[in-house]
Short mmCIF file of C-alpha atoms and ligand atoms in Angstrom, two decimals:
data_model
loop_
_atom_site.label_atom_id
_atom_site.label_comp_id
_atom_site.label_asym_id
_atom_site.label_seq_id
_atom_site.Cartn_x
_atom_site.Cartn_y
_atom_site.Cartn_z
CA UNK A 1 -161.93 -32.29 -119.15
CA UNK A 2 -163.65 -33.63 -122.06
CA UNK A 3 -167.52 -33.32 -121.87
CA UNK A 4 -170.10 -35.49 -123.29
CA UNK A 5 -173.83 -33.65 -122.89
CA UNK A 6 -176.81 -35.64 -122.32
CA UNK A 7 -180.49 -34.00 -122.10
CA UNK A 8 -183.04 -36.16 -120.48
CA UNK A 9 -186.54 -35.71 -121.90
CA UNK A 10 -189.97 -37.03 -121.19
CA UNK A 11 -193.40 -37.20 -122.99
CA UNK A 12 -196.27 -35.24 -122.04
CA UNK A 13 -199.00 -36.96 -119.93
CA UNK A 14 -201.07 -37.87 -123.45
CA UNK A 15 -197.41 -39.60 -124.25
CA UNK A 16 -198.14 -37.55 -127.87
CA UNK A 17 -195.11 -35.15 -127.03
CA UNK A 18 -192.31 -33.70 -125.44
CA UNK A 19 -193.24 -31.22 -122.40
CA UNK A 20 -191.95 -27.96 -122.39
CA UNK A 21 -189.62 -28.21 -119.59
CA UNK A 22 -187.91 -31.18 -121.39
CA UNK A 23 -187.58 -28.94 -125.02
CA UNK A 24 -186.57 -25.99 -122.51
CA UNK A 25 -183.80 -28.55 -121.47
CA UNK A 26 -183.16 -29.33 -125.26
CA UNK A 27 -182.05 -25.95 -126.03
CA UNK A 28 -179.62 -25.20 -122.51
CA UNK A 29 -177.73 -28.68 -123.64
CA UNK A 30 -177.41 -27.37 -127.32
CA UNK A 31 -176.20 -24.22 -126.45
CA UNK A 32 -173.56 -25.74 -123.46
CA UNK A 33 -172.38 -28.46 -125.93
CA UNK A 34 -171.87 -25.48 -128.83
CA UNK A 35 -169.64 -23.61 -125.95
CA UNK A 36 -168.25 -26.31 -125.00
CA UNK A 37 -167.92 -28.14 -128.25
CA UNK A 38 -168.61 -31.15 -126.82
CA UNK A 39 -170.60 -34.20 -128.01
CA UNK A 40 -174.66 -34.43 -127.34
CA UNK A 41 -177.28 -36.74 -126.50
CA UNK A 42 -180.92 -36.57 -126.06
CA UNK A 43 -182.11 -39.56 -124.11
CA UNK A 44 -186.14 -39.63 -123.95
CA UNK A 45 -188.28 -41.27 -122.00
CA UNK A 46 -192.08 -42.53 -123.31
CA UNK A 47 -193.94 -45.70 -124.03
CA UNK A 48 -193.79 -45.35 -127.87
CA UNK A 49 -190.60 -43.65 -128.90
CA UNK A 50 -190.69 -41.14 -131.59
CA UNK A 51 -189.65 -42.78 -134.89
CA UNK A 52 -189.34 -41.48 -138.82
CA UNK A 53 -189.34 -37.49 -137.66
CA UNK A 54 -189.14 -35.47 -135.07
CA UNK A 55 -188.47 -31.76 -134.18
CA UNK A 56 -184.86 -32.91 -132.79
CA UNK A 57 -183.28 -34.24 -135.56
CA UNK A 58 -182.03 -30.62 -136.18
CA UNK A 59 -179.95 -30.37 -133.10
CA UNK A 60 -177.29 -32.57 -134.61
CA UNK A 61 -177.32 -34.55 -131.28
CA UNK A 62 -177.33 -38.78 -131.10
CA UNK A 63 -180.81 -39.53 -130.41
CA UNK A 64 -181.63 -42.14 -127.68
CA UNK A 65 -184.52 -43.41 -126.36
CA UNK A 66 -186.38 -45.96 -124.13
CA UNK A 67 -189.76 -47.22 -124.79
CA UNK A 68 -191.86 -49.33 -123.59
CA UNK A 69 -195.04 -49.62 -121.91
CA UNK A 70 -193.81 -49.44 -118.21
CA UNK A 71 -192.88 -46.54 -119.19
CA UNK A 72 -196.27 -45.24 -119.98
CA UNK A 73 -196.51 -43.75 -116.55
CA UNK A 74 -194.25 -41.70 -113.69
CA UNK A 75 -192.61 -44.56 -111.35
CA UNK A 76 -189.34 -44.24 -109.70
CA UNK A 77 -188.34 -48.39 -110.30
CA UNK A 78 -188.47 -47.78 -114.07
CA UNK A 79 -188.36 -44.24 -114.69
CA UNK A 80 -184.64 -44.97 -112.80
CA UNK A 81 -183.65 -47.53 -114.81
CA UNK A 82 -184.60 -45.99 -117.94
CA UNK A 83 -182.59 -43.05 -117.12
CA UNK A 84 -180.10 -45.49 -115.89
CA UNK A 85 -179.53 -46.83 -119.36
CA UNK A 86 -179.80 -43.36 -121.02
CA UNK A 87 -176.96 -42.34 -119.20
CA UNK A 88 -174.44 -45.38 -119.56
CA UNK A 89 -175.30 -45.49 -123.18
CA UNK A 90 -174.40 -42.11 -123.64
CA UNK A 91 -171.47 -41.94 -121.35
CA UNK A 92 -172.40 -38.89 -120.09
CA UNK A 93 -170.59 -36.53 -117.86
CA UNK A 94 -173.02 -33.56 -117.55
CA UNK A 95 -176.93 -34.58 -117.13
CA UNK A 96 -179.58 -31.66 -117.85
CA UNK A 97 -182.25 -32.65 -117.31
CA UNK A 98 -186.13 -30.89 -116.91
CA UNK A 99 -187.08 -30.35 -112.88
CA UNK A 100 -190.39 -31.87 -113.66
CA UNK A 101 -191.75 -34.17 -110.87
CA UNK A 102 -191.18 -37.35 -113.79
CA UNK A 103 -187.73 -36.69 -113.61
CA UNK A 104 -187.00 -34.85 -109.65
CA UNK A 105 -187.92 -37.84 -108.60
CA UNK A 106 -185.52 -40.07 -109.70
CA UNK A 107 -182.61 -38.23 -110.48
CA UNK A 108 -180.88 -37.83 -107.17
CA UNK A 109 -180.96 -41.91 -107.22
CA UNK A 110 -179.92 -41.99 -110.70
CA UNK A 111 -176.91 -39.83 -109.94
CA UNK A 112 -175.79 -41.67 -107.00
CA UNK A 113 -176.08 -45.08 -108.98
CA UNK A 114 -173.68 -43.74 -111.47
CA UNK A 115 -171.31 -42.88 -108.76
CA UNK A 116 -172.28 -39.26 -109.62
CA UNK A 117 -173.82 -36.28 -107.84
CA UNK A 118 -176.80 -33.63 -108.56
CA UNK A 119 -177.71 -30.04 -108.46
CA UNK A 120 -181.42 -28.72 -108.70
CA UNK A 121 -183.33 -25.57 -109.34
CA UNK A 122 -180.69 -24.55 -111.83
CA UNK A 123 -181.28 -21.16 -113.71
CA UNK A 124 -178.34 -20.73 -116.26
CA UNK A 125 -175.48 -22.39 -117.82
CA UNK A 126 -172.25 -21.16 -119.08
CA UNK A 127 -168.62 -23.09 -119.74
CA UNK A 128 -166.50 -19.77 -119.12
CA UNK A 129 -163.65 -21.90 -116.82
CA UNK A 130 -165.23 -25.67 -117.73
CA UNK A 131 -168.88 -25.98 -116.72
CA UNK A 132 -170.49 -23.75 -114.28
CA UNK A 133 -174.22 -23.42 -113.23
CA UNK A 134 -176.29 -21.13 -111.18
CA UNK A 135 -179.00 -21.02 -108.86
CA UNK A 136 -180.53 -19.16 -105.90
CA UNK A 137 -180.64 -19.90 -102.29
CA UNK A 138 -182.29 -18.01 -99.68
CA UNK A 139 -185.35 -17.75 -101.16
CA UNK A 140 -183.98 -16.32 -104.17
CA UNK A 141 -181.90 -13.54 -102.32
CA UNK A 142 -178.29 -14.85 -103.09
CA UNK A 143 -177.04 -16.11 -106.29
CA UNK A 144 -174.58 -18.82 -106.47
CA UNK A 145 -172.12 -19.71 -109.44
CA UNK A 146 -171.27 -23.61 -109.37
CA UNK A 147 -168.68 -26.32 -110.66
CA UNK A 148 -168.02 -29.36 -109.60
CA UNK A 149 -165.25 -32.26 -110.47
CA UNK A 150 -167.34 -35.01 -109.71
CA UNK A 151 -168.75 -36.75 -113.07
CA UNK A 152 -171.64 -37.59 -113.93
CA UNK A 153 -172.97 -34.24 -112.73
CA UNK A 154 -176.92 -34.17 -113.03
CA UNK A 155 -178.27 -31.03 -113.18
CA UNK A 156 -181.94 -30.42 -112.68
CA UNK A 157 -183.62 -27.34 -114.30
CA UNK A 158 -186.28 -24.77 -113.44
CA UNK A 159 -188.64 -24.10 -115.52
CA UNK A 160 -188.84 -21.11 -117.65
CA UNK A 161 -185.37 -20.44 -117.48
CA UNK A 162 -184.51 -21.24 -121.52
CA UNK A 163 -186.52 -20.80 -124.57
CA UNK A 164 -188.61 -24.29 -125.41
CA UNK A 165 -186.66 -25.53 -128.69
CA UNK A 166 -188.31 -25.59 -131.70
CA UNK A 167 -187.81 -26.28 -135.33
CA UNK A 168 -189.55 -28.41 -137.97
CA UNK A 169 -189.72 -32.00 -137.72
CA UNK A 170 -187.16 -33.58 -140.08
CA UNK A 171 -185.94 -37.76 -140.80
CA UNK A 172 -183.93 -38.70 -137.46
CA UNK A 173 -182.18 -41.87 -136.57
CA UNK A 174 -183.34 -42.79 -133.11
CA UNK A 175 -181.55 -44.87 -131.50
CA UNK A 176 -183.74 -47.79 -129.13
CA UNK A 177 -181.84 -48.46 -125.47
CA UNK A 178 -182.62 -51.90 -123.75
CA UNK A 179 -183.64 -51.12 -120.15
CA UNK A 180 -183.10 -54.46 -118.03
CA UNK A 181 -186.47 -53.68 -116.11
CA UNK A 182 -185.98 -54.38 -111.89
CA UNK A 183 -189.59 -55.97 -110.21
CA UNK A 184 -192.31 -53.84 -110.37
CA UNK A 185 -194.40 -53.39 -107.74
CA UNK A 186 -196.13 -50.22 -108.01
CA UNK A 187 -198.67 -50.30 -110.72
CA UNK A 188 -200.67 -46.71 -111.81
CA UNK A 189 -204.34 -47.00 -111.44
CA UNK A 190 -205.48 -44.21 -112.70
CA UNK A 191 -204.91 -40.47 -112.28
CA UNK A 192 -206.96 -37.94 -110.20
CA UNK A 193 -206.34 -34.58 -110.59
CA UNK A 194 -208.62 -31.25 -109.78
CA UNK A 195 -210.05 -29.78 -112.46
CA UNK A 196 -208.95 -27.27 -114.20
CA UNK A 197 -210.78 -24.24 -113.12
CA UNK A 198 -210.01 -25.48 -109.90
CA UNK A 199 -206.34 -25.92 -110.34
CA UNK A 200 -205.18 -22.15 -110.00
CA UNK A 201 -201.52 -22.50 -109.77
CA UNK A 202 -200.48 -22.27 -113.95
CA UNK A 203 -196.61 -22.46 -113.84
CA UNK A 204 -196.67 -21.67 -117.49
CA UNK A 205 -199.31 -19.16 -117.43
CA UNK A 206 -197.81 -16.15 -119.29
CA UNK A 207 -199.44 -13.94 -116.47
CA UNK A 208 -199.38 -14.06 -112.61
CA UNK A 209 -202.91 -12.27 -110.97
CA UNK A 210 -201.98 -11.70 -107.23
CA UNK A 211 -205.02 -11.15 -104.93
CA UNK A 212 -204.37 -9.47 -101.64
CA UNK A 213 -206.03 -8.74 -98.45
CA UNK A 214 -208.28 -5.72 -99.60
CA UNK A 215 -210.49 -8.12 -101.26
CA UNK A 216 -212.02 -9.15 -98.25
CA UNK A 217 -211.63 -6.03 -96.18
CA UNK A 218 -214.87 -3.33 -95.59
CA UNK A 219 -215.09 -1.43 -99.18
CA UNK A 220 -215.74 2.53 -99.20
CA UNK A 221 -219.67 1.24 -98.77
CA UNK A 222 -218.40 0.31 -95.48
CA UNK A 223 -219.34 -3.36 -96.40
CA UNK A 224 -217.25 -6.54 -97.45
CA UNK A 225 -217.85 -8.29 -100.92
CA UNK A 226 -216.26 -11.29 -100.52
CA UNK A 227 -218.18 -13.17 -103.16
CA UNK A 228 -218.07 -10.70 -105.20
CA UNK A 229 -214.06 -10.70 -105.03
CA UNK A 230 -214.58 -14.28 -105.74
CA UNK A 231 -216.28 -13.71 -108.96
CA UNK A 232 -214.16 -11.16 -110.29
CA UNK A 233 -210.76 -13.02 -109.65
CA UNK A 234 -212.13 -16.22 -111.14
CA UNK A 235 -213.78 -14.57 -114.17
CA UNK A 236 -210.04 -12.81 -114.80
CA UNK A 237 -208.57 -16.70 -114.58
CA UNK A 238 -211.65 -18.47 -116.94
CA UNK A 239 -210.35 -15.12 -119.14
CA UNK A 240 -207.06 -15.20 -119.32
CA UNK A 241 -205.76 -18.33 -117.93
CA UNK A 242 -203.30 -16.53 -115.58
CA UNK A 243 -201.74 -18.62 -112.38
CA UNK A 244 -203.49 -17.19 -109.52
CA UNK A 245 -200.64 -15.77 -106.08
CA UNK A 246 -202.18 -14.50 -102.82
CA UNK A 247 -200.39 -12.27 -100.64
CA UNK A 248 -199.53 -13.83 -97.11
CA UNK A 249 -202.25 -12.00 -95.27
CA UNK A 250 -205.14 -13.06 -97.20
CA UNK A 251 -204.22 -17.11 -97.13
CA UNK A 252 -203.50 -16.38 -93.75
CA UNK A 253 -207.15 -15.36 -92.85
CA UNK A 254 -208.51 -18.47 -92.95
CA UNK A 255 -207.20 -19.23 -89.72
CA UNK A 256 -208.51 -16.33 -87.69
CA UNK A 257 -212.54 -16.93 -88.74
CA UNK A 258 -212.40 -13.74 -91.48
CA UNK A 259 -214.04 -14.51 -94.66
CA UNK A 260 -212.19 -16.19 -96.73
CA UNK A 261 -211.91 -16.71 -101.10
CA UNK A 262 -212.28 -20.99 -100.76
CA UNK A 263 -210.14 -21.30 -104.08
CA UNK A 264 -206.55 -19.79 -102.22
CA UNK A 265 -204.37 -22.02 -100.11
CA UNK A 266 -200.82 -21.59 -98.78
CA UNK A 267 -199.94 -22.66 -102.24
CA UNK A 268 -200.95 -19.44 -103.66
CA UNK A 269 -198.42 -17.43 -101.59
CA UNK A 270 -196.27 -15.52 -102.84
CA UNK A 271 -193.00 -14.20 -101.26
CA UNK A 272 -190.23 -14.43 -98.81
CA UNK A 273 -191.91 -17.56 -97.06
CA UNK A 274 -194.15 -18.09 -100.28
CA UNK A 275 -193.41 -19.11 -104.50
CA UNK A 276 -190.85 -16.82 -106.44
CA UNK A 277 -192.66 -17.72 -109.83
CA UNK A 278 -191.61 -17.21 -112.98
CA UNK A 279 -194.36 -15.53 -115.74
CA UNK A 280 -194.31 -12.51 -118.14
CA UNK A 281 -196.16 -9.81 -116.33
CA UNK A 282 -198.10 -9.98 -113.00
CA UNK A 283 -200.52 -7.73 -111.65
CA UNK A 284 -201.14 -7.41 -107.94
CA UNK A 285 -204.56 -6.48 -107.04
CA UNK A 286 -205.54 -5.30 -103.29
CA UNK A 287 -202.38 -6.08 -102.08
CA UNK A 288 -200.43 -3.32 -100.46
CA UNK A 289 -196.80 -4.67 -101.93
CA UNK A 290 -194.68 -5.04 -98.76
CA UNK A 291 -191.23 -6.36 -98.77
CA UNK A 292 -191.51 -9.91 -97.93
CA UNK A 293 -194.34 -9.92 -100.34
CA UNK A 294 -192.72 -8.46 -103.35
CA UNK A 295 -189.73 -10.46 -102.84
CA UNK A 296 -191.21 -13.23 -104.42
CA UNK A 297 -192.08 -11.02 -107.75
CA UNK A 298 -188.24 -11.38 -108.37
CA UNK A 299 -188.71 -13.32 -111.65
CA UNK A 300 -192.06 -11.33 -113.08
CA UNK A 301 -190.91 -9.31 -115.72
CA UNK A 302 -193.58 -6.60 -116.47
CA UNK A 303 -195.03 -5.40 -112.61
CA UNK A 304 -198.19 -3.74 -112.46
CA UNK A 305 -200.74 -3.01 -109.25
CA UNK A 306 -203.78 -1.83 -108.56
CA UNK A 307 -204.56 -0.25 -105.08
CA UNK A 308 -206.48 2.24 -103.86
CA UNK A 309 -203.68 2.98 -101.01
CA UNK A 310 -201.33 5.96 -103.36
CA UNK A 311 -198.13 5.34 -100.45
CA UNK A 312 -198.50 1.78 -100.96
CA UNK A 313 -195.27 -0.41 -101.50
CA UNK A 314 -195.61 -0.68 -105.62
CA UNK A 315 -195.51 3.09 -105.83
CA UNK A 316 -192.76 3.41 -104.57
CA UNK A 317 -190.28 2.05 -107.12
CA UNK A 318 -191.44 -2.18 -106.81
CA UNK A 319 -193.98 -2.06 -109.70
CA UNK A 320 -194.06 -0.60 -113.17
CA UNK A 321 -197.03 0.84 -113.79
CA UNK A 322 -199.48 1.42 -110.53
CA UNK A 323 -203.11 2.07 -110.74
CA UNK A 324 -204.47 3.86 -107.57
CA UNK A 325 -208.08 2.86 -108.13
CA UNK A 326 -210.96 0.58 -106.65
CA UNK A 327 -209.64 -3.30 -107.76
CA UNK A 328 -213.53 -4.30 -107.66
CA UNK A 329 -214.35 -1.66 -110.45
CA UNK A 330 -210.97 -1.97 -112.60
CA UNK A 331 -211.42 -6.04 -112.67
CA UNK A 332 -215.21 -5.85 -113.68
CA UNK A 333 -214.49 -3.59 -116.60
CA UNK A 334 -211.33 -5.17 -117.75
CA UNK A 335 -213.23 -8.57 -117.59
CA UNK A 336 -216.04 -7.22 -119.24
CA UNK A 337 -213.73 -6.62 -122.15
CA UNK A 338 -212.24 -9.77 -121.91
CA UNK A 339 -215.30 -11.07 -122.43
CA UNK A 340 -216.72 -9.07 -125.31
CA UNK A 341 -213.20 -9.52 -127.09
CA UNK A 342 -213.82 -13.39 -126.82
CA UNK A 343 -217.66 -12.63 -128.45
C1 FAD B 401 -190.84 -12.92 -91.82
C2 FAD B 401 -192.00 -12.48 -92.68
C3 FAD B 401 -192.25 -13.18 -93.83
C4 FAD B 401 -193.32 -12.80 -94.65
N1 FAD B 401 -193.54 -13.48 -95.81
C5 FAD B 401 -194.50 -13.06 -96.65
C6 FAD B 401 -194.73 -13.71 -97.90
O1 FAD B 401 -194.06 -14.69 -98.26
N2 FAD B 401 -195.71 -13.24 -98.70
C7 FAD B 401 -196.51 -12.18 -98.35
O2 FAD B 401 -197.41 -11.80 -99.12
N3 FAD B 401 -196.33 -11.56 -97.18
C8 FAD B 401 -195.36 -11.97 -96.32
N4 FAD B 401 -195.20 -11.34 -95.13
C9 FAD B 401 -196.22 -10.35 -94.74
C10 FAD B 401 -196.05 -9.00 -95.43
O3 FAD B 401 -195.11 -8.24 -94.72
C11 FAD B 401 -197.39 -8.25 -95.48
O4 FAD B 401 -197.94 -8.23 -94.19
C12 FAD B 401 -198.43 -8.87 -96.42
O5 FAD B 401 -197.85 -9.07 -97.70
C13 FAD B 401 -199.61 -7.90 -96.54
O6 FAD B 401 -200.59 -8.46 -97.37
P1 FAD B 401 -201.57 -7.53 -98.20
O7 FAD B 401 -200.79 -6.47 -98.89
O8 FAD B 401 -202.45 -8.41 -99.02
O9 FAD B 401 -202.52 -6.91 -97.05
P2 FAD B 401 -202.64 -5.46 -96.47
O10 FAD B 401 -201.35 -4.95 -95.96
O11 FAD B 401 -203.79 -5.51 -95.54
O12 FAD B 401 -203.00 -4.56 -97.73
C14 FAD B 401 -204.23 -4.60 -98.37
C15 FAD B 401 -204.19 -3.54 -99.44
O13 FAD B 401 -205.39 -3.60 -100.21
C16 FAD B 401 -205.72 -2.26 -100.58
N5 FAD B 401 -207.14 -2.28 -100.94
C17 FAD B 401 -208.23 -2.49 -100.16
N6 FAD B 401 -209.35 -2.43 -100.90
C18 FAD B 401 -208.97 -2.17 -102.17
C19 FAD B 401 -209.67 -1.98 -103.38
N7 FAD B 401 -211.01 -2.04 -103.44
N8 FAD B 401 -208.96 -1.74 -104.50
C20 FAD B 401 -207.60 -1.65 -104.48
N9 FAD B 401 -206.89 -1.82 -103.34
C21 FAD B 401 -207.56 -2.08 -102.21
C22 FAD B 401 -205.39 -1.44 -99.34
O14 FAD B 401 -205.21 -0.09 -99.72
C23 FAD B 401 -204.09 -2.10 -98.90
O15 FAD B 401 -202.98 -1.46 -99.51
C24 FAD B 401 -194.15 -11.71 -94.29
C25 FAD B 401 -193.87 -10.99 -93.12
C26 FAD B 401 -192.82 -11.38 -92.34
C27 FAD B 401 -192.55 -10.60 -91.07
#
């Protein structure tokens, strides 16, 4: 079967550039059209469309786009259509396209308007015996290998999965697609969103800080420091700008009247029934490192803990390096430093 690629990209919430997700999308679709020497698109999605140059023009693909003020802001009527029109005008037969919540959204509805179907949460891409993608199921316990007949196949991916492309902006011919825009009858009136020392889950943080139970359970003095555990875990995030994970038995505390750290939700969990995130290192803190726990480290690539507990779960082959030490002193020193490197 002959292919013809087509990336799907969207701005950034400024509508100044492309995310990351959708550049991490840019590079799986050049390096699946180069195996499969097939033809690529880049269809992208903003209110003013990038014209004169732009970091793609080096991927040698045909440069779409749709612009337009209703497309200023997330909406399924015209984010659909847009992606619609992407699609016909590129005739595409594989769709990659960023799992962002822009472009989740409408894709399923996208696919099944072209007569097509969809895959999500997809990790790799290879065209060994035609096209063939992977993801996990069972919370990342089984790995499956993928191909379908059925064109236009959308698939959505996860982020973190490909390198975000870059090169230097050069002269590209972008090509305008007319969207025939359906009623509207959702209009954005603003945007509320926590703020950012609030908002502790960083997807792209390069680091993942997992807080565990110890922090709020009695401390050699024979007392609890909750507040205390507070501080330090929030001065390592203002530090470092690492995504904050709990462990399952510390989010689950809240429930059963212990004291609790007000900043974690379920959200934070990581694990078997939590996230399986994806960052450069993690390091677990008060957390003992169980099974259903560490499960969810599956993507962290450099594992380190800190517990005082020297038969815990990390030392025993889960983490890299292990610290058996007090969490409460090794975080106040190590933010200390943080802080006088920042001085
Ligand atoms: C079906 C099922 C699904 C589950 N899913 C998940 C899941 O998704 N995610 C998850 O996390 N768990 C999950 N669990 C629970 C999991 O098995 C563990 O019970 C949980 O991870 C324990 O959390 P913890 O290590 O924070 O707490 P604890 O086991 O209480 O460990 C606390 C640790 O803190 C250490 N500590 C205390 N004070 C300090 C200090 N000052 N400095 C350093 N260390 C200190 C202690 O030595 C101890 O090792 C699941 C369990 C089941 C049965």
């Amino acid at each position: 079967m002959t292919e013809s690629i087509l990336v799907l990209a969207h701005v950034d919430e400024n509508g100044a550039a492309l995310t990351k997700a959708s550049l991490e999308a840019v590079t799986a679709g050049v390096e699946l059209a180069a195996q499969l020497s097939a033809p690529l698109s880049i269809g992208i999605v903003a209110a003013i469309a990038p014209s004169g140059t732009c970091v793609l023009a080096s991927t040698g693909a045909r440069l779409l786009a749709v612009s337009g003020e209703a497309f200023a802001q997330p909406r399924y009527a015209t984010d659909a259509a847009a992606c619609e029109a992407l699609c016909r005008a590129a005739a595409a037969t594989i769709v990659l396209a960023p799992g962002s919540a822009r472009f989740t959204r409408v894709a399923a509805g996208v696919a099944y308007r072209l007569g097509g179907c969809i895959d999500t949460h997809i990790t790799a891409l290879s065209a060994t015996e035609g096209v063939e993608a992977s993801r996990w199921f069972y919370r990342q316990r089984v790995e499956a290998v993928l191909s379908r007949d059925a064109r236009p196949w959308f698939l959505l991916l996860d982020a973190g999965t490909h390198a975000a492309f870059a090169a230097e902006p050069a002269t590209a011919q972008i090509e305008q697609i007319a969207v025939e825009l359906p009623a509207v009858r959702t209009t954005v009136s603003g945007l509320r969103a926590p703020k950012q020392d609030a908002q502790t889950i960083r997807p792209e943080a390069k680091m993942l800080l997992v807080a565990g139970a110890g922090w709020t359970k009695k401390q050699p003095d024979g007392q609890i420091h909750v507040d205390q555990a507070g501080e330090l875990i929030l001065g390592f995030l203002r530090h470092t700008g690492a995504s904050l994970g709990s462990s399952k038995s510390l989010v689950d505390q809240g429930g059963e009247g212990v004291p609790v750290l007000p900043f974690l939700t379920h959200m934070n969990q990581i694990g078997q029934t939590g996230a399986t995130p994806r960052h450069a290192k993690g390091l677990s803190t008060c957390c003992h490192g169980e099974e259903p726990h560490v499960v969810g480290w599956r993507f962290i690539g450099d594992r380190r803990a800190i517990s005082l507990d020297p038969n815990c779960g990390w030392t025993r082959g889960k983490a890299d390096v292990v610290y058996i030490a007090d969490a409460f002193q090794v975080m106040a020193k190590v933010n200390a430093l943080l802080g006088s490197a920042k001085a």
